């Protein structure tokens, strides 16, 4: 009993904090979503489901949902693929099959760099990288070759791809580390046995490494999915007109922020937030369900 | 006193529970703390730390205010993020006393007015002015201020500086190359052609990331062609206001500039980058306002000499004469209705409107204030001189619009559409249709408060 009380006393603080600062605001958002609160008055009016009816016809919000969906479809696949290849090369991709490629220690640090930078800094840096004149890191060489500068962020049909490239650039390093750790836990004998059986680098990757990393990849998938559903910071800081030009890069979270803090429609913004909450929840449940499988024991 | 470990833990557990009440996201009605009679009242002032900085408040306004109210303790604050810092204060029912609600992150005046959060400053206009007991405050300021600060018949917002819009250029570059400020649109296009052919610089640019700089001149031009009613109708959300013939004329002309005469990369550059390009003589002209000279002072070459010309004559039968200007009071000061010291707030604004305060302000930040005659006898910079001359020449032919501060959603749509117009993504007809559709959507939306002028 005393022991239990002791443990309980340690849990009270974090659980209370969690309830007050995480669960309670969620619950309140559901209530605010059913009001026409504009953020400054003290007496919001209850308007039922009107906000939800309105968001069904909100073209900009659905455009944002579409962008999140596109990110969700591509970002995890590309990032995981790149990270797997890099992790494989860094750990077991060397000539002997038991060490990384030449210089892997250096690359290991290099890949992790973007992860160390704050998202805002990354966004501001890439504004300069993508700059459409001869001060832009990408456009300066293009212009030196006599080509027209590319509007990486100012051309509505390119901008979202630029956003995705930055998200991938920033995420890959972390997953290289994650997959490296996963690789390290695979017994060496497995690779040796495969090698004795005559497996080349390719078949070793697809027949040994990938199946044994399944659990780690699955976790990465959920994490990256959540990044794809969010993407707020990069979009808000890096793109023109916060999700532009002409809303070509906007995402759900950006529309929530815009409606709340620029249009002062906190009620409506909360309704968007509630919808996003269910999208994210749905994604997490679905991806865990679909990927459930027997574990490989070793 | 000895405290057992268990007691300490129990106490620690109680602390977050006590904080629980404070963490509500929903608003709570609070009664402001009542002040004991005779107590020295404090005055809490928040200044937007933007292009003008916040030093003018501590160096000019506050000392002047203290000279008449020595007992009041002025609490000076400044921020670039007005909304983030002050919106929770409004929701909590304890807003500060004076706010310079300006900048990109200002609070929405429509939402504040709609919720009765702003103090009616009507009585301020009727008060005797700071300098002269026999003159009322309202007779010392530009009348546009009153028009602009009025929401639903009540004067809520005091604009302090007078923004004057036009096309800005370097007088040095123009003189050196033998170029002249154009009086007609044909002259303007011919000038663009000359500059383009000269190969010395690009003819025209605008803050491509912020297309509101471009729709500003487009709307002013439409008003010049079709008369002031073009803008009044747009502000009042009249049916088809955006699709007026004068709007189509103006949109078509600017789309042509977008297609032929823009500096390379304009669409992806912001106001600072394009303005700096102009300072480096990479581009000849750009649309902006009278804050430009002060904003660029660190990158402007000493002999650059900013100059400004108004929208040229377009059709030959324009409704408004040459010299018509878009002027607009800006740097918006408010007193919250629920502030603890509203009377102090009003007196602070009254001090700001004195000739001395306004004159020193104009000199310190190189701009034109709304106080009549405040700039008299002061040494003015070339840009301010040029803008002041344009105002004098325009006389009563000034226009303005207010829809962008009333309807934030419409502003965003116009920004997005204007960017598309200038990069050739939409035709002028589709451009106006797009904004008109948004205007109609807002008109039908009962949750958005409507304003009339």
XYZ file of N, CA and C in Angstrom, chain A residues 2 5-6 8-10 12-14 16-17 20-21 24-25 28-29 31-32 36-44 50-51 54 57-58 60 63 127-128 130-135 143 147-149 151 153-156 236-242 245-247 257-266, chain B residues 5-6 9-10 12-14 16-17 19-30 81 83-84 87 90-92 104-108 110-112 114-115 117 208-212 264-269 273 280 338 408-410 412-417 419-420 423 434 438 445-449:
432
model
N 1.816 1.281 0.931
C 2.727 2.418 0.996
C 3.477 2.587 -0.325
N 1.258 4.017 -2.984
C 1.036 5.438 -2.745
C 2.249 6.246 -3.222
N 3.432 5.635 -2.975
C 4.672 6.292 -3.363
C 4.735 6.462 -4.887
N 2.217 6.383 -6.893
C 1.115 7.275 -7.261
C 1.534 8.739 -7.141
N 2.251 9.031 -6.029
C 2.634 10.428 -5.801
C 3.537 10.937 -6.920
N 4.302 10.040 -7.536
C 5.139 10.466 -8.651
C 4.323 10.676 -9.922
N 1.110 11.642 -10.111
C 0.097 12.695 -10.035
C 0.491 13.907 -10.878
N 1.709 14.361 -10.704
C 2.125 15.581 -11.400
C 2.051 15.445 -12.919
N 2.737 14.434 -13.511
C 2.661 14.348 -14.973
C 1.248 14.107 -15.486
N -1.592 15.001 -14.121
C -2.366 16.242 -14.013
C -1.977 17.206 -15.128
N -0.673 17.345 -15.339
C -0.210 18.233 -16.410
C -0.794 17.794 -17.745
N -4.512 18.599 -17.914
C -4.827 20.025 -17.979
C -4.367 20.647 -19.292
N -3.183 20.255 -19.741
C -2.624 20.941 -20.898
C -2.801 20.186 -22.219
N -7.641 18.469 -21.728
C -8.663 19.515 -21.556
C -8.763 20.449 -22.769
N -7.627 20.935 -23.310
C -7.756 21.764 -24.513
C -8.412 21.028 -25.679
N -12.008 21.131 -25.001
C -12.519 22.487 -25.203
C -12.610 22.821 -26.685
N -11.655 22.330 -27.491
C -11.692 22.603 -28.924
C -12.982 22.060 -29.532
N -15.787 21.853 -28.070
C -16.862 22.783 -27.716
C -16.763 24.075 -28.538
N -15.529 24.637 -28.606
C -15.357 25.898 -29.346
C -15.773 25.719 -30.807
N -19.485 30.392 -32.441
C -18.981 31.365 -33.422
C -17.958 32.285 -32.773
N -17.211 31.775 -31.813
C -16.252 32.590 -31.056
C -15.245 33.259 -31.978
N -15.023 34.556 -31.783
C -14.039 35.266 -32.602
C -12.766 35.576 -31.828
N -12.634 34.974 -30.668
C -11.340 35.043 -29.990
C -11.178 36.177 -29.014
N -11.989 37.220 -29.130
C -11.775 38.345 -28.232
C -12.917 38.541 -27.233
N -14.124 38.065 -27.573
C -15.217 38.328 -26.625
C -15.326 37.208 -25.608
N -16.037 37.477 -24.543
C -16.090 36.534 -23.433
C -17.300 35.615 -23.504
N -18.209 35.886 -24.412
C -19.439 35.091 -24.442
C -19.699 34.522 -25.832
N -19.024 33.405 -26.186
C -19.253 32.822 -27.505
C -20.677 32.274 -27.620
N -22.986 24.214 -37.381
C -22.913 25.122 -38.519
C -21.506 25.195 -39.111
N -20.479 25.256 -38.234
C -19.101 25.350 -38.720
C -18.717 24.144 -39.562
N -20.194 24.428 -42.945
C -19.479 25.404 -43.740
C -18.159 24.847 -44.282
N -17.974 23.065 -47.639
C -17.942 23.833 -48.880
C -16.741 24.757 -48.983
N -15.768 24.577 -48.101
C -14.604 25.461 -48.081
C -13.520 24.918 -49.017
N -10.739 26.070 -50.098
C -9.337 26.207 -49.702
C -8.953 25.097 -48.725
N -8.503 21.920 -50.547
C -7.250 21.985 -51.288
C -6.102 21.606 -50.343
N 14.511 29.423 -48.096
C 14.035 30.592 -48.839
C 15.192 31.162 -49.659
N 16.378 31.179 -49.062
C 17.540 31.689 -49.776
C 17.994 30.711 -50.861
N 16.181 28.750 -52.542
C 15.221 28.774 -53.654
C 15.049 30.154 -54.277
N 15.754 31.152 -53.784
C 15.550 32.522 -54.262
C 15.604 32.606 -55.785
N 14.656 33.343 -56.390
C 14.552 33.283 -57.851
C 15.464 34.242 -58.598
N 16.471 34.809 -57.955
C 17.397 35.659 -58.715
C 18.826 35.132 -58.545
N 19.816 35.923 -58.941
C 21.183 35.386 -58.937
C 21.782 35.278 -57.528
N 21.003 35.575 -56.496
C 21.460 35.305 -55.126
C 20.988 33.938 -54.653
N 21.363 30.410 -63.847
C 21.442 31.670 -64.580
C 22.827 31.851 -65.199
N 20.359 29.957 -68.377
C 18.971 29.481 -68.336
C 18.109 30.460 -67.556
N 16.804 30.346 -67.732
C 15.857 31.172 -66.964
C 15.814 30.664 -65.537
N 15.740 31.566 -64.545
C 15.623 31.081 -63.164
C 14.295 30.347 -62.947
N 11.180 29.400 -60.587
C 10.467 29.928 -59.419
C 10.111 28.808 -58.471
N 9.651 28.603 -55.390
C 8.577 28.905 -54.444
C 7.542 29.838 -55.043
N 7.837 30.450 -56.202
C 6.896 31.421 -56.746
C 6.065 30.854 -57.887
N 6.399 29.686 -58.381
C 5.591 29.055 -59.413
C 4.623 28.074 -58.746
N 3.308 28.346 -58.844
C 2.342 27.522 -58.107
C 2.409 26.033 -58.458
N 4.464 27.417 -43.356
C 4.123 28.758 -42.883
C 5.304 29.712 -43.005
N 6.496 29.227 -42.692
C 7.650 30.127 -42.696
C 8.252 30.265 -44.094
N 8.303 29.173 -44.830
C 9.072 29.204 -46.069
C 8.281 29.750 -47.263
N 7.013 29.397 -47.384
C 6.310 29.721 -48.624
C 5.797 31.152 -48.624
N 5.580 31.683 -49.829
C 5.018 33.023 -49.981
C 3.584 33.003 -49.479
N 3.174 34.075 -48.856
C 1.798 34.232 -48.365
C 1.335 33.038 -47.534
N 2.254 32.450 -46.769
C 1.929 31.356 -45.851
C 1.060 30.279 -46.490
N 2.315 30.436 -53.409
C 1.425 31.418 -54.031
C 0.097 30.804 -54.468
N -0.931 31.579 -54.307
C -2.282 31.164 -54.670
C -2.666 29.842 -54.013
N -2.319 29.684 -52.749
C -2.690 28.512 -51.944
C -2.157 27.196 -52.485
N -4.530 27.750 -38.583
C -3.855 28.919 -38.022
C -4.392 30.198 -38.656
N -4.556 30.180 -39.973
C -5.017 31.372 -40.681
C -6.417 31.782 -40.204
N -7.297 30.794 -40.100
C -8.657 31.120 -39.678
C -8.706 31.614 -38.241
N -7.841 31.069 -37.407
C -7.850 31.478 -36.007
C -7.171 32.832 -35.828
N -5.920 32.947 -36.281
C -5.138 34.109 -35.900
C -5.103 35.218 -36.939
N -5.635 34.977 -38.121
C -5.702 36.068 -39.091
C -7.132 36.490 -39.371
N -8.056 35.510 -39.425
C -9.463 35.863 -39.648
C -10.221 35.975 -38.328
N -9.598 35.596 -37.266
C -10.227 35.645 -35.943
C -11.536 34.873 -35.904
N -11.545 33.718 -36.556
C -12.713 32.853 -36.475
C -12.288 31.613 -35.713
N -12.185 31.778 -34.415
C -11.673 30.686 -33.591
C -12.621 29.493 -33.586
N 9.403 13.831 3.693
C 9.470 13.659 2.255
C 8.064 13.507 1.664
N 7.216 12.814 2.433
C 5.877 12.577 1.914
C 5.075 13.878 1.804
N 6.110 15.689 -1.234
C 5.562 15.114 -2.449
C 4.095 15.483 -2.616
N 3.392 15.446 -1.491
C 1.971 15.773 -1.552
C 1.797 17.218 -2.021
N 3.866 18.914 -3.801
C 4.244 19.017 -5.211
C 3.101 18.584 -6.112
N 2.360 17.597 -5.632
C 1.257 17.094 -6.442
C 0.136 18.112 -6.549
N -0.005 18.950 -5.556
C -1.113 19.905 -5.545
C -0.869 21.106 -6.458
N 0.275 21.546 -9.653
C -0.332 21.593 -10.978
C -1.852 21.638 -10.926
N -2.441 21.014 -9.921
C -3.897 21.037 -9.827
C -4.391 22.467 -9.650
N -2.952 25.041 -10.857
C -2.787 25.745 -12.123
C -3.842 25.370 -13.144
N -4.601 24.320 -12.837
C -5.563 23.809 -13.809
C -6.564 24.866 -14.238
N -7.019 25.642 -13.301
C -8.039 26.637 -13.618
C -7.523 27.701 -14.574
N -6.226 27.968 -14.477
C -5.656 29.044 -15.285
C -5.434 28.621 -16.731
N -5.524 27.335 -17.016
C -5.117 26.858 -18.331
C -6.268 26.757 -19.318
N -7.418 27.291 -18.984
C -8.561 27.179 -19.878
C -8.301 27.938 -21.172
N -8.670 27.327 -22.309
C -8.538 28.010 -23.583
C -9.773 28.855 -23.851
N -10.896 28.448 -23.291
C -12.123 29.200 -23.501
C -12.104 30.470 -22.645
N -12.795 31.503 -23.122
C -12.740 32.773 -22.410
C -13.465 32.723 -21.062
N -12.996 33.503 -20.167
C -13.613 33.591 -18.854
C -13.953 35.050 -18.601
N -15.187 35.285 -18.204
C -15.562 36.659 -17.893
C -14.871 37.071 -16.602
N -14.117 38.142 -16.675
C -13.418 38.594 -15.475
C -13.822 40.022 -15.162
N 4.706 41.319 -32.512
C 3.624 40.333 -32.607
C 2.434 40.781 -31.771
N -0.821 40.526 -32.120
C -1.897 39.565 -31.875
C -1.502 38.528 -30.831
N -0.335 37.939 -31.018
C 0.062 36.857 -30.118
C 0.160 37.337 -28.684
N -3.903 39.416 -27.878
C -5.208 38.769 -28.049
C -5.642 38.019 -26.783
N -7.201 40.421 -24.320
C -8.596 40.769 -24.592
C -9.519 39.644 -24.144
N -9.138 38.405 -24.502
C -9.973 37.258 -24.142
C -10.082 37.135 -22.622
N -9.017 37.547 -21.911
C -9.026 37.452 -20.456
C -9.708 38.634 -19.782
N 1.897 43.443 -39.748
C 1.290 42.269 -40.373
C 0.575 41.406 -39.345
N 0.968 41.506 -38.079
C 0.344 40.670 -37.063
C -0.557 41.478 -36.135
N -1.211 42.479 -36.717
C -2.142 43.285 -35.929
C -3.438 42.511 -35.712
N -4.159 42.901 -34.685
C -5.461 42.283 -34.439
C -6.484 42.827 -35.431
N -7.457 42.019 -35.766
C -8.480 42.382 -36.727
C -9.426 43.419 -36.114
N -12.133 44.582 -37.341
C -13.531 44.170 -37.494
C -13.978 43.317 -36.325
N -13.146 42.332 -35.967
C -13.505 41.437 -34.862
C -13.572 42.207 -33.549
N -12.628 43.128 -33.346
C -12.610 43.906 -32.101
C -13.834 44.813 -32.016
N -16.694 44.485 -33.614
C -17.894 43.655 -33.530
C -18.168 43.213 -32.093
N -17.123 42.970 -31.347
C -17.289 42.474 -29.988
C -17.319 43.578 -28.941
N -15.047 45.689 -28.159
C -13.801 45.735 -27.396
C -13.108 47.089 -27.480
N 6.764 40.884 -55.192
C 6.058 39.734 -55.745
C 5.472 38.794 -54.702
N 6.141 38.694 -53.553
C 5.605 37.829 -52.501
C 4.401 38.452 -51.813
N 4.253 39.748 -51.978
C 3.134 40.457 -51.336
C 2.381 41.270 -52.389
N 1.567 40.593 -53.202
C 0.940 41.299 -54.333
C -0.008 42.431 -53.934
N -0.234 42.634 -52.634
C -1.075 43.782 -52.259
C -0.431 45.109 -52.670
N 13.349 40.380 -63.658
C 13.447 38.915 -63.579
C 13.299 38.432 -62.126
N 12.452 37.444 -61.906
C 12.323 36.871 -60.567
C 11.395 37.635 -59.632
N 10.752 38.689 -60.141
C 9.900 39.523 -59.289
C 8.914 38.707 -58.452
N 8.274 37.721 -59.072
C 7.215 36.976 -58.386
C 7.687 36.312 -57.098
N 8.997 36.021 -57.004
C 9.466 35.324 -55.813
C 10.216 36.212 -54.826
N 10.194 37.514 -55.050
C 10.936 38.407 -54.159
C 9.983 39.194 -53.264
N 13.597 42.853 -50.744
C 14.499 42.442 -51.829
C 14.315 43.299 -53.076
N 20.092 49.423 -55.692
C 21.302 49.043 -56.420
C 21.189 49.395 -57.901
N -12.356 47.840 -22.365
C -12.261 47.235 -21.034
C -10.924 47.514 -20.345
N -10.694 40.258 -44.057
C -9.369 39.646 -44.215
C -9.386 38.537 -45.270
N -10.505 37.811 -45.340
C -10.582 36.716 -46.314
C -10.528 37.248 -47.741
N -11.202 38.391 -47.945
C -11.213 38.994 -49.282
C -9.808 39.484 -49.645
N -6.954 38.167 -48.665
C -6.129 37.020 -49.055
C -6.452 36.546 -50.463
N -7.745 36.572 -50.805
C -8.126 36.143 -52.152
C -7.567 37.118 -53.187
N -7.674 38.428 -52.893
C -7.170 39.431 -53.838
C -5.655 39.311 -53.990
N -4.960 39.030 -52.892
C -3.510 38.853 -52.943
C -3.158 37.671 -53.846
N -3.816 36.531 -53.580
C -3.524 35.327 -54.368
C -3.831 35.561 -55.840
N -4.984 36.192 -56.109
C -5.393 36.398 -57.505
C -4.482 37.403 -58.205
N -1.321 37.994 -57.652
C -0.086 37.298 -58.005
C -0.248 36.522 -59.299
N -1.396 35.866 -59.423
C -1.670 35.089 -60.632
C -1.826 35.985 -61.857
N 1.590 37.110 -63.109
C 2.454 36.077 -63.694
C 1.763 35.369 -64.854
N -12.876 36.079 -60.076
C -12.443 35.352 -58.890
C -12.654 36.167 -57.625
N -15.483 35.822 -54.363
C -15.171 35.827 -52.939
C -15.960 36.925 -52.224
N -22.200 35.609 -46.088
C -21.811 34.948 -44.838
C -22.270 35.759 -43.631
N -23.240 35.224 -42.917
C -23.825 36.004 -41.816
C -22.858 36.114 -40.630
N -21.825 35.255 -40.590
C -20.919 35.300 -39.436
C -19.899 36.431 -39.543
N -19.786 37.028 -40.736
C -18.819 38.117 -40.911
C -19.551 39.446 -40.831
N -19.079 40.281 -39.950
C -19.697 41.593 -39.753
C -19.446 42.467 -40.974
